[in-house]
């Protein structure tokens, strides 16, 4: 089992910045990828950014050039730096970890942190 604790959400004005953090604990091994998803009211959960175990990153087109995902292996923490925030970035942001088991792949989710972009 992997436990994820997110922090860093809040209310920010358009054009502002936030940094989300996700600390992982528990059985942290064979991690394929860590990432961030978001879900706005009435919409499906979508991938925002992810980083694989070999360092490859992937971003949603809507956040490319504005958001940066990074990790600190020593702290088992993944970050999402969000710049130039827009009202459409408003959502609950969820941390995700993909772990490779012996016979299956497991997804773990954090509890979510609210990001609201509004003037």
Short mmCIF file of C-alpha atoms in Angstrom, two decimals:
data_model
loop_
_atom_site.label_atom_id
_atom_site.label_comp_id
_atom_site.label_asym_id
_atom_site.label_seq_id
_atom_site.Cartn_x
_atom_site.Cartn_y
_atom_site.Cartn_z
CA UNK A 1 0.00 0.00 0.00
CA UNK A 2 1.06 3.53 -0.78
CA UNK A 3 -0.32 6.52 1.07
CA UNK A 4 -0.33 9.95 -0.54
CA UNK A 5 -0.76 13.29 1.20
CA UNK A 6 -1.21 16.42 -0.89
CA UNK A 7 -0.77 20.02 0.12
CA UNK A 8 -0.40 23.46 -1.40
CA UNK A 9 -3.80 24.19 -2.88
CA UNK A 10 -5.71 27.38 -2.28
CA UNK A 11 -7.18 30.51 -3.79
CA UNK A 12 -5.06 32.51 -6.20
CA UNK A 13 -5.71 35.35 -8.61
CA UNK A 14 -5.42 34.86 -12.36
CA UNK A 15 -1.79 35.03 -13.40
CA UNK A 16 -0.62 33.84 -10.01
CA UNK A 17 1.34 30.77 -8.99
CA UNK A 18 1.00 27.81 -6.67
CA UNK A 19 3.09 24.78 -5.86
CA UNK A 20 1.41 21.52 -5.00
CA UNK A 21 3.23 18.83 -3.05
CA UNK A 22 2.49 15.12 -2.75
CA UNK A 23 4.32 13.08 -0.14
CA UNK A 24 4.29 9.32 -0.55
CA UNK A 25 4.74 6.80 2.24
CA UNK A 26 4.27 3.09 2.79
CA UNK A 27 5.42 0.43 0.34
CA UNK A 28 7.24 2.73 -2.02
CA UNK A 29 8.89 0.44 -4.53
CA UNK A 30 8.48 -0.45 -8.20
CA UNK A 31 6.92 2.94 -8.88
CA UNK A 32 6.29 3.32 -12.60
CA UNK A 33 5.10 6.91 -12.51
CA UNK A 34 3.83 9.71 -10.33
CA UNK A 35 1.55 12.42 -11.53
CA UNK A 36 -1.19 14.94 -11.01
CA UNK A 37 -4.75 14.79 -12.25
CA UNK A 38 -7.54 17.30 -11.83
CA UNK A 39 -11.28 17.27 -11.85
CA UNK A 40 -13.44 20.33 -12.31
CA UNK A 41 -17.15 20.34 -11.42
CA UNK A 42 -19.16 18.46 -14.02
CA UNK A 43 -16.07 17.26 -15.85
CA UNK A 44 -14.08 14.05 -15.98
CA UNK A 45 -10.82 13.67 -14.18
CA UNK A 46 -7.95 14.49 -16.52
CA UNK A 47 -4.19 14.08 -16.53
CA UNK A 48 -2.32 17.30 -15.81
CA UNK A 49 1.28 16.11 -15.64
CA UNK A 50 3.21 12.94 -14.94
CA UNK A 51 6.79 11.82 -14.54
CA UNK A 52 7.97 8.26 -15.08
CA UNK A 53 10.60 6.37 -13.16
CA UNK A 54 13.09 7.00 -15.94
CA UNK A 55 12.47 10.74 -15.85
CA UNK A 56 10.16 11.23 -18.81
CA UNK A 57 7.48 13.85 -18.35
CA UNK A 58 4.09 14.31 -19.95
CA UNK A 59 1.81 17.33 -19.79
CA UNK A 60 -1.70 18.14 -20.84
CA UNK A 61 -1.66 20.55 -23.78
CA UNK A 62 -3.57 23.09 -21.73
CA UNK A 63 -0.77 23.41 -19.15
CA UNK A 64 2.36 23.06 -21.29
CA UNK A 65 4.72 25.95 -20.68
CA UNK A 66 2.94 26.94 -17.47
CA UNK A 67 3.15 23.89 -15.20
CA UNK A 68 6.23 21.91 -14.21
CA UNK A 69 6.30 18.53 -12.50
CA UNK A 70 9.34 17.52 -10.48
CA UNK A 71 10.30 15.01 -7.85
CA UNK A 72 12.51 14.62 -4.83
CA UNK A 73 13.39 10.96 -4.47
CA UNK A 74 14.99 11.47 -1.08
CA UNK A 75 11.73 12.86 0.27
CA UNK A 76 9.45 10.59 -1.80
CA UNK A 77 7.67 13.73 -2.88
CA UNK A 78 6.41 14.98 -6.21
CA UNK A 79 5.68 18.63 -6.90
CA UNK A 80 3.59 20.54 -9.39
CA UNK A 81 4.65 24.11 -9.95
CA UNK A 82 1.79 26.04 -11.54
CA UNK A 83 2.46 29.46 -13.07
CA UNK A 84 0.27 31.85 -15.02
CA UNK A 85 -2.83 30.29 -13.54
CA UNK A 86 -6.12 30.75 -15.31
CA UNK A 87 -9.70 30.47 -14.05
CA UNK A 88 -10.07 27.30 -16.12
CA UNK A 89 -7.36 25.69 -13.98
CA UNK A 90 -9.81 25.69 -11.10
CA UNK A 91 -10.33 22.09 -9.98
CA UNK A 92 -9.57 19.54 -7.33
CA UNK A 93 -6.06 18.27 -7.97
CA UNK A 94 -5.23 14.67 -7.17
CA UNK A 95 -1.84 13.04 -6.80
CA UNK A 96 -1.45 9.65 -8.45
CA UNK A 97 1.12 6.88 -8.13
CA UNK A 98 1.33 3.89 -10.45
CA UNK A 99 3.00 0.89 -8.87
CA UNK A 100 4.00 -2.28 -10.66
CA UNK A 101 3.04 -5.37 -8.73
CA UNK A 102 4.01 -8.91 -9.57
CA UNK A 103 0.87 -9.62 -11.56
CA UNK A 104 -0.87 -6.28 -11.89
CA UNK A 105 -0.45 -2.53 -11.91
CA UNK A 106 -1.87 -0.56 -9.01
CA UNK A 107 -3.07 3.03 -8.92
CA UNK A 108 -3.05 5.02 -5.70
CA UNK A 109 -4.71 8.39 -5.21
CA UNK A 110 -4.40 11.22 -2.76
CA UNK A 111 -7.39 12.86 -1.12
CA UNK A 112 -7.27 15.86 -3.43
CA UNK A 113 -6.50 19.52 -2.89
CA UNK A 114 -8.66 22.37 -4.14
CA UNK A 115 -7.17 24.97 -6.46
CA UNK A 116 -9.33 27.99 -7.17
CA UNK A 117 -8.24 30.68 -9.60
CA UNK A 118 -10.42 33.74 -9.26
CA UNK A 119 -10.20 37.48 -8.89
#
